[in-house]
Short mmCIF file of C-alpha atoms in Angstrom, two decimals:
data_model
loop_
_atom_site.label_atom_id
_atom_site.label_comp_id
_atom_site.label_asym_id
_atom_site.label_seq_id
_atom_site.Cartn_x
_atom_site.Cartn_y
_atom_site.Cartn_z
CA MET R 1 120.29 101.84 138.30
CA THR R 2 122.78 104.29 139.75
CA ASP R 3 125.07 106.55 137.71
CA GLU R 4 128.02 104.53 138.96
CA THR R 5 126.46 101.29 137.77
CA ARG R 6 125.58 102.78 134.41
CA THR R 7 129.11 104.10 134.00
CA THR R 8 130.57 100.68 134.73
CA SER R 9 128.20 98.88 132.38
CA ALA R 10 128.78 101.38 129.60
CA ALA R 11 132.52 100.86 129.94
CA THR R 12 132.15 97.15 129.19
CA PRO R 13 132.74 96.17 125.54
CA LEU R 14 129.73 94.90 123.66
CA PRO R 15 129.71 91.29 122.42
CA SER R 16 131.83 91.05 119.31
CA SER R 17 129.11 89.07 117.52
CA SER R 18 126.89 92.14 117.54
CA VAL R 19 128.97 93.95 114.94
CA GLY R 20 127.65 91.55 112.34
CA VAL R 21 130.86 90.93 110.39
CA SER R 22 133.59 88.34 110.56
CA CYS R 23 135.64 89.00 113.70
CA GLN R 24 138.18 86.19 113.30
CA SER R 25 141.06 88.48 112.36
CA LEU R 26 140.17 90.86 115.17
CA MET R 27 139.93 88.10 117.77
CA GLN R 28 143.43 87.01 116.80
CA SER R 29 144.79 90.46 117.63
CA GLN R 30 145.02 90.82 121.40
CA PRO R 31 146.50 94.35 121.12
CA LEU R 32 143.46 95.52 119.14
CA LEU R 33 141.07 93.99 121.66
CA THR R 34 143.02 95.68 124.43
CA SER R 35 142.76 98.99 122.57
CA LEU R 36 138.99 98.62 122.23
CA LEU R 37 138.69 97.92 125.95
CA HIS R 38 140.89 100.93 126.66
CA TYR R 39 138.68 103.06 124.40
CA THR R 40 135.48 102.19 126.27
CA ARG R 41 137.12 102.82 129.65
CA LEU R 42 138.57 106.11 128.42
CA ARG R 43 135.13 107.33 127.39
CA ALA R 44 133.74 106.32 130.79
CA ARG R 45 136.48 108.28 132.54
CA MET R 46 135.83 111.24 130.25
CA ARG R 47 132.15 111.23 131.24
CA GLN R 48 133.11 111.13 134.91
CA HIS R 49 135.58 113.98 134.46
CA LEU R 50 132.97 116.03 132.62
CA GLY R 51 130.48 115.39 135.41
CA MET R 52 132.91 116.72 138.00
CA PHE R 53 133.81 119.61 135.70
CA VAL R 54 130.15 120.63 135.37
CA GLU R 55 129.62 120.64 139.13
CA GLN R 56 132.77 122.71 139.62
CA MET R 57 131.75 125.22 136.95
CA LYS R 58 128.25 125.58 138.42
CA SER R 59 129.66 126.54 141.80
CA THR R 60 130.17 130.15 142.88
CA ASP R 61 132.76 129.12 145.47
CA PRO R 62 136.36 129.74 144.31
CA LEU R 63 137.47 126.78 146.43
CA VAL R 64 135.32 124.59 144.17
CA TYR R 65 135.52 126.12 140.69
CA SER R 66 139.28 126.59 140.99
CA HIS R 67 139.55 122.81 140.53
CA ALA R 68 137.83 122.90 137.12
CA ASP R 69 140.33 121.62 134.55
CA PRO R 70 141.76 124.65 132.67
CA ARG R 71 142.03 122.54 129.50
CA TYR R 72 138.29 121.85 129.56
CA GLN R 73 137.47 125.49 130.27
CA LEU R 74 139.53 126.70 127.32
CA TYR R 75 138.35 123.93 125.00
CA PHE R 76 134.68 124.70 125.64
CA MET R 77 135.35 128.42 125.42
CA LYS R 78 136.83 127.89 121.96
CA HIS R 79 134.18 125.40 120.91
CA CYS R 80 131.39 127.79 121.90
CA GLY R 81 132.84 130.65 119.87
CA PHE R 82 134.08 132.77 122.77
CA LEU R 83 137.73 132.56 121.69
CA PRO R 84 138.47 134.28 118.37
CA ASP R 85 140.78 132.84 115.75
CA ALA R 86 142.96 135.93 116.00
CA PRO R 87 144.92 136.75 117.96
CA ARG R 88 146.15 133.22 118.51
CA LEU R 89 146.24 132.47 122.23
CA GLN R 90 148.57 130.13 124.08
CA VAL R 91 147.82 129.51 127.76
CA LEU R 92 150.47 128.02 130.00
CA GLY R 93 150.62 127.12 133.67
CA GLY R 94 151.84 124.51 136.09
CA GLY R 95 154.62 123.49 133.75
CA GLN R 96 152.30 122.57 130.86
CA VAL R 97 150.50 124.09 127.90
CA TYR R 98 146.79 124.23 128.69
CA PHE R 99 145.73 125.61 125.35
CA ASP R 100 147.33 126.45 122.02
CA ASP R 101 145.05 127.06 119.06
CA LEU R 102 147.47 125.78 116.44
CA ILE R 103 145.06 126.08 113.53
CA ALA R 104 143.61 129.48 114.38
CA SER R 105 146.40 131.62 112.99
CA SER R 106 149.90 131.29 111.63
CA THR R 107 151.00 134.40 113.52
CA PRO R 108 153.09 134.09 116.70
CA PRO R 109 150.83 133.40 119.69
CA ILE R 110 150.04 135.71 122.56
CA ARG R 111 151.32 133.80 125.56
CA LEU R 112 149.34 133.90 128.77
CA PRO R 113 151.31 132.36 131.66
CA LEU R 114 149.14 131.56 134.67
CA SER R 115 150.76 131.60 138.09
CA GLU R 116 150.10 128.98 140.74
CA GLN R 117 148.25 131.63 142.74
CA GLN R 118 145.96 132.49 139.83
CA LEU R 119 145.22 128.82 139.23
CA ALA R 120 144.53 128.28 142.93
CA ARG R 121 142.08 131.20 142.92
CA GLY R 122 140.30 129.90 139.83
CA GLU R 123 141.11 132.96 137.71
CA VAL R 124 141.70 131.18 134.40
CA LEU R 125 138.72 132.72 132.60
CA GLU R 126 139.25 136.14 134.13
CA GLU R 127 142.85 136.28 132.89
CA VAL R 128 141.84 135.08 129.43
CA LEU R 129 139.20 137.82 129.26
CA ARG R 130 141.84 140.35 130.28
CA VAL R 131 143.89 139.36 127.23
CA LEU R 132 140.87 139.39 124.91
CA GLN R 133 139.92 142.84 126.14
CA ARG R 134 143.03 144.28 124.50
CA SER R 135 141.53 143.78 121.05
CA ASP R 136 137.85 143.79 122.07
CA PRO R 137 137.37 146.29 124.94
CA THR R 138 133.65 145.52 125.36
CA LEU R 139 134.01 141.71 125.06
CA GLN R 140 131.03 141.62 122.73
CA LYS R 141 130.70 137.83 122.54
CA ILE R 142 131.10 137.23 126.27
CA PRO R 143 127.99 136.92 128.49
CA GLY R 144 127.35 139.97 130.66
CA GLU R 145 127.25 143.74 130.38
CA GLU R 146 129.95 146.14 129.25
CA GLY R 147 130.20 147.95 132.61
CA GLU R 148 130.65 144.81 134.70
CA THR R 149 134.00 143.81 136.14
CA LEU R 150 136.06 141.04 134.57
CA ALA R 151 135.39 138.89 137.61
CA VAL R 152 131.63 139.21 137.08
CA ARG R 153 131.92 138.55 133.35
CA ALA R 154 134.11 135.52 134.06
CA GLY R 155 131.49 134.21 136.49
CA LYS R 156 128.75 134.47 133.88
CA LEU R 157 130.97 132.83 131.29
CA ARG R 158 131.76 130.04 133.75
CA GLU R 159 128.05 129.43 134.31
CA THR R 160 127.41 129.37 130.55
CA LEU R 161 130.22 126.91 129.85
CA GLY R 162 129.10 124.65 132.69
CA ARG R 163 125.54 124.64 131.38
CA TYR R 164 126.77 123.68 127.93
CA ALA R 165 129.10 120.93 129.17
CA GLY R 166 126.30 119.56 131.34
CA CYS R 167 124.15 118.64 128.34
CA PHE R 168 125.67 115.33 127.31
CA ARG R 169 126.18 114.90 123.61
CA ARG R 170 128.18 112.11 122.10
CA GLU R 171 129.94 114.44 119.67
CA ARG R 172 131.21 116.55 122.57
CA ILE R 173 132.96 113.54 124.06
CA ASP R 174 134.36 112.68 120.62
CA ALA R 175 135.66 116.19 120.02
CA LEU R 176 137.02 116.59 123.53
CA MET R 177 138.90 113.30 123.33
CA GLN R 178 140.36 114.36 120.01
CA ALA R 179 141.29 117.81 121.28
CA LEU R 180 143.05 116.44 124.35
CA ALA R 181 144.83 113.64 122.47
CA ARG R 182 148.54 113.80 121.81
CA GLN R 183 149.77 114.57 118.32
CA VAL R 184 149.92 111.44 116.18
CA CYS R 185 152.34 110.53 113.43
CA ARG R 186 151.56 110.92 109.72
CA ASP R 187 150.78 107.23 109.22
CA VAL R 188 148.27 107.18 112.08
CA ARG R 189 146.70 110.38 110.78
CA SER R 190 146.30 108.73 107.36
CA VAL R 191 144.43 105.82 108.97
CA LEU R 192 142.19 108.22 110.90
CA ASP R 193 141.48 110.19 107.74
CA ALA R 194 140.39 106.99 106.00
CA CYS R 195 138.54 105.64 109.08
CA PRO R 196 137.27 108.72 110.97
CA HIS R 197 135.38 106.72 113.59
CA LEU R 198 138.50 104.96 114.86
CA SER R 199 140.35 106.19 117.93
CA ALA R 200 144.01 107.15 117.71
CA PRO R 201 145.25 104.21 119.87
CA ILE R 202 143.45 101.70 117.64
CA ALA R 203 144.86 103.35 114.52
CA GLN R 204 148.31 103.16 116.10
CA ARG R 205 147.83 99.44 116.72
CA LEU R 206 146.86 98.88 113.10
CA VAL R 207 149.91 100.76 111.83
CA ALA R 208 152.13 98.77 114.19
CA THR R 209 150.99 95.50 112.57
CA LEU R 210 152.23 96.56 109.12
CA ASN R 211 155.55 95.10 107.98
CA PRO R 212 158.01 97.40 106.16
CA GLU R 213 156.73 96.44 102.72
CA GLN R 214 153.09 96.94 103.71
CA LEU R 215 153.94 100.28 105.32
CA ARG R 216 155.61 101.52 102.14
CA ALA R 217 152.60 100.43 100.09
CA PHE R 218 150.22 102.12 102.53
CA ARG R 219 152.16 105.37 102.37
CA SER R 220 152.06 105.23 98.59
CA SER R 221 148.41 104.26 98.09
CA GLY R 222 146.69 105.22 101.34
CA LEU R 223 145.06 101.77 101.35
CA LEU R 224 145.45 99.32 104.21
CA PRO R 225 146.11 95.64 103.47
CA GLN R 226 143.02 93.43 103.47
CA VAL R 227 143.49 92.06 107.00
CA GLN R 228 144.04 95.47 108.59
CA ALA R 229 141.25 97.02 106.50
CA GLU R 230 138.83 94.37 107.79
CA GLN R 231 140.01 94.92 111.35
CA ALA R 232 139.49 98.66 110.95
CA ARG R 233 135.97 98.07 109.63
CA VAL R 234 135.09 95.80 112.55
CA CYS R 235 136.51 98.30 115.04
CA GLU R 236 134.57 101.17 113.46
CA ARG R 237 131.31 99.23 113.66
CA PHE R 238 132.06 98.24 117.25
CA ILE R 239 132.74 101.86 118.18
CA ARG R 240 129.59 103.08 116.44
CA GLU R 241 127.45 100.53 118.25
CA PHE R 242 129.08 101.34 121.58
CA CYS R 243 128.53 105.06 121.06
CA LEU R 244 124.89 104.51 120.08
CA TYR R 245 124.26 102.76 123.39
CA GLU R 246 126.32 105.34 125.26
CA ASP R 247 124.37 108.27 123.86
CA LEU R 248 121.04 106.50 124.38
CA GLN R 249 122.03 105.97 128.01
CA TYR R 250 123.38 109.41 128.79
CA GLY R 251 122.15 111.80 126.10
CA THR R 252 119.92 114.61 127.38
CA PRO R 253 118.40 114.67 124.84
CA PRO R 254 119.98 111.83 122.86
CA ALA R 255 121.05 112.15 119.26
CA LEU R 256 118.57 111.12 116.61
CA ASP R 257 120.75 108.21 115.49
CA SER R 258 120.72 106.77 119.03
CA MET R 259 116.96 107.14 119.24
CA ARG R 260 116.67 104.84 116.22
CA LEU R 261 118.32 102.15 118.34
CA GLY R 262 116.09 102.97 121.30
CA LEU R 263 112.92 102.55 119.26
CA ARG R 264 113.99 99.13 118.06
CA LEU R 265 114.76 98.08 121.62
CA LEU R 266 111.29 99.24 122.73
CA GLU R 267 109.73 96.79 120.28
CA THR R 268 111.46 93.89 122.05
CA LEU R 269 109.96 94.66 125.49
CA PRO R 270 107.37 92.24 126.89
CA GLY R 271 104.02 94.04 126.82
CA TRP R 272 104.92 96.44 124.01
CA GLU R 273 101.91 96.35 121.68
CA SER R 274 102.92 95.11 118.25
CA GLY R 275 102.40 97.63 115.48
CA THR R 276 102.70 100.74 117.66
CA ARG R 277 103.84 103.41 115.24
CA ILE R 278 106.61 105.87 116.10
CA GLU R 279 108.03 108.20 113.50
CA LEU R 280 111.23 110.14 114.01
CA LYS R 281 111.47 113.46 112.26
CA GLN R 282 113.97 116.27 112.14
CA GLN R 283 111.25 118.90 112.45
CA LEU R 284 107.51 119.25 112.66
CA GLY R 285 105.79 118.54 109.35
CA GLY R 286 108.87 116.96 107.82
CA ALA R 287 109.18 113.51 106.35
CA PRO R 288 110.12 110.73 108.79
CA VAL R 289 113.79 109.82 108.82
CA ASP R 290 112.97 106.51 110.50
CA ALA R 291 109.99 104.70 111.96
CA ILE R 292 108.83 101.52 113.67
CA GLY R 293 105.38 99.97 113.72
CA ILE R 294 102.59 99.82 111.16
CA GLU R 295 102.42 102.77 108.79
CA THR R 296 98.64 102.54 108.44
CA ALA R 297 98.03 102.89 112.15
CA GLU R 298 95.60 105.66 113.10
CA PRO R 299 97.18 109.01 114.00
CA GLY R 300 97.78 109.36 117.71
CA ARG R 301 99.78 111.47 120.09
CA MET R 302 102.92 113.38 119.29
CA LEU R 303 106.20 112.53 120.95
CA GLU R 304 108.44 115.57 120.64
CA VAL R 305 112.13 115.43 121.37
CA PRO R 306 112.76 119.12 121.92
CA ALA R 307 115.77 121.36 121.63
CA GLN R 308 118.85 120.81 123.70
CA GLU R 309 117.73 122.95 126.63
CA ASP R 310 115.21 120.20 127.42
CA ARG R 311 117.18 117.89 129.69
CA ARG R 312 114.88 114.87 129.44
CA ASP R 313 116.48 111.65 128.31
CA PHE R 314 115.03 109.16 125.84
CA TYR R 315 113.28 107.13 128.53
CA THR R 316 111.53 110.13 130.07
CA LEU R 317 110.44 111.35 126.64
CA VAL R 318 108.88 107.98 125.82
CA TRP R 319 107.38 107.58 129.29
CA ASP R 320 105.70 110.98 129.14
CA ALA R 321 104.01 109.98 125.88
CA LEU R 322 102.62 106.64 127.06
CA ARG R 323 99.04 106.27 128.28
CA PRO R 324 98.45 104.67 131.70
CA GLN R 325 97.19 101.45 130.12
CA GLU R 326 100.29 101.24 127.93
CA ARG R 327 102.53 101.63 130.95
CA SER R 328 100.49 98.98 132.73
CA ARG R 329 100.94 96.50 129.88
CA LEU R 330 104.70 96.98 130.21
CA HIS R 331 104.44 96.37 133.99
CA LEU R 332 106.49 99.51 134.59
CA SER R 333 105.91 102.35 137.04
CA ASN R 334 108.39 105.08 136.10
CA PRO R 335 111.02 106.14 133.54
CA GLU R 336 113.83 104.51 135.49
CA GLN R 337 112.11 101.13 135.24
CA LEU R 338 111.70 101.73 131.51
CA ARG R 339 115.41 102.52 131.33
CA ALA R 340 116.29 99.29 133.12
CA ALA R 341 114.05 97.27 130.82
CA VAL R 342 115.52 98.79 127.66
CA GLU R 343 119.09 98.40 128.91
CA ALA R 344 118.41 94.72 129.58
CA ALA R 345 116.87 94.20 126.15
CA VAL R 346 118.81 92.48 123.38
CA LEU R 347 118.31 93.58 119.81
CA PRO R 348 118.26 90.70 117.30
CA GLU R 349 121.52 90.55 115.38
CA THR R 350 119.84 91.04 112.01
CA GLN R 351 118.21 94.28 113.19
CA MET R 352 121.47 95.55 114.66
CA ASN R 353 123.31 94.72 111.46
CA SER R 354 120.69 96.60 109.45
CA LEU R 355 121.02 99.63 111.71
CA LEU R 356 124.81 99.63 111.57
CA GLU R 357 124.86 99.20 107.81
CA SER R 358 122.69 102.28 107.33
CA PRO R 359 124.45 105.65 107.34
CA PRO R 360 124.21 107.64 110.59
CA VAL R 361 121.38 110.16 110.74
CA GLU R 362 122.86 113.52 111.61
CA ASP R 363 120.92 115.96 113.77
CA VAL R 364 120.25 119.30 112.11
CA THR R 365 119.49 120.96 115.43
CA ARG R 366 121.73 123.93 116.16
CA ASP R 367 122.31 124.66 119.80
CA LEU R 368 122.91 128.01 121.42
CA PHE R 369 126.67 127.87 121.10
CA GLU R 370 126.75 126.95 117.43
CA SER R 371 124.61 130.04 116.88
CA ILE R 372 127.09 132.13 118.84
CA THR R 373 129.89 130.86 116.62
CA LEU R 374 127.91 132.10 113.63
CA GLY R 375 127.71 135.55 115.22
CA ARG R 376 124.11 135.34 116.42
CA GLY R 377 124.73 134.78 120.09
CA ARG R 378 123.86 138.10 121.71
CA THR R 379 120.60 139.85 122.45
CA ASN R 380 120.32 143.33 123.94
CA GLY R 381 123.95 143.25 124.98
CA ARG R 382 123.56 140.03 126.92
CA GLY R 383 124.70 136.50 126.27
CA ALA R 384 122.05 134.39 124.63
CA GLU R 385 119.87 132.21 126.78
CA PRO R 386 119.89 128.42 126.35
CA GLY R 387 117.97 127.38 123.28
CA GLN R 388 117.35 130.96 122.17
CA HIS R 389 118.47 130.15 118.64
CA THR R 390 117.38 126.52 118.61
CA ARG R 391 114.50 126.20 116.20
CA ASN R 392 114.58 122.72 114.70
CA ARG R 393 113.16 119.89 116.71
CA VAL R 394 113.02 116.14 116.50
CA ASP R 395 109.56 114.76 116.91
CA GLY R 396 107.84 111.43 116.68
CA ARG R 397 104.28 110.19 116.50
CA ILE R 398 103.05 107.33 118.63
CA ASN R 399 100.01 105.62 117.23
CA SER R 400 98.37 102.77 119.00
#
């Protein structure tokens, strides 16, 4: 299956019956269904944009990296801990505000206007570093050496940001969509606070269905009427299921919560030996957070889902752990065939309901950039290498 095909399939809404709750009120709301469809397509476009952004940031040709979206560059720079909270920075160019860290500081911002020529030459990061150098002459948190030019430091920063953006993680799409979204009104924000897994357009649709009396009651109590509350719950479950499949499909490596779905889909494959035990753990020696198969099965091999610098996806991780005879029983020859088989599999509704009703399992793995944010991102004057501070791992045991 090609990337284009996977993108198209992932943009298609999942069957509404799979959310496991009454969907009658949702099915009667065409605007909400339209918003859900828009949400899935928006995430697909965001993945495509990020893919182009990564290729642009990996290039050393100014004619290529100059096309990298300045908003993405500045967002990832902030997210990775390379932009301090103070001074507050506002970056403008091309008639728009590319970045304004509204929550960083209440002080007036330092405005950085970028000319068309600077944008055309791809000098966004270099000009930002020039501003940061006023308060931090050595640019301590920026990859590179103190004696190097700003252009060289910007190039190393560009490479680092591209490497980070290239490791797909569901939460990065979530955060990026939120960061690039327009400001929403107080009522929509109240819905999002109560239902954090909803998207802003869906929350706006829900608010729009409230009559004046319901709106006053909602503003007073913070509670949606029963119909809208049920619709919000259905939409949240739909979005969670969609994102589980999305991360399983694109995550490198996938989140632990998505791997729980992947394991259950493996059990449905023709030729998968019943009782095969797989345990998912946050770290070696820890208690399983989830498992499939028979608990009394004899100990076997270890399937380790390593730190984020390991770019293998779920299917490659599983494939690498299977013995030749196990692959033969599945009638599969490579990880891509395993991917196709899992993507074609249908999880029984009761199992999907059980998975969706359980709370999400959060990964405890810290990546390189979260370590940088905590002030541990430099070694010997250089930017940290990928995975340098990643210690926790997810592992599983396959017993057969």
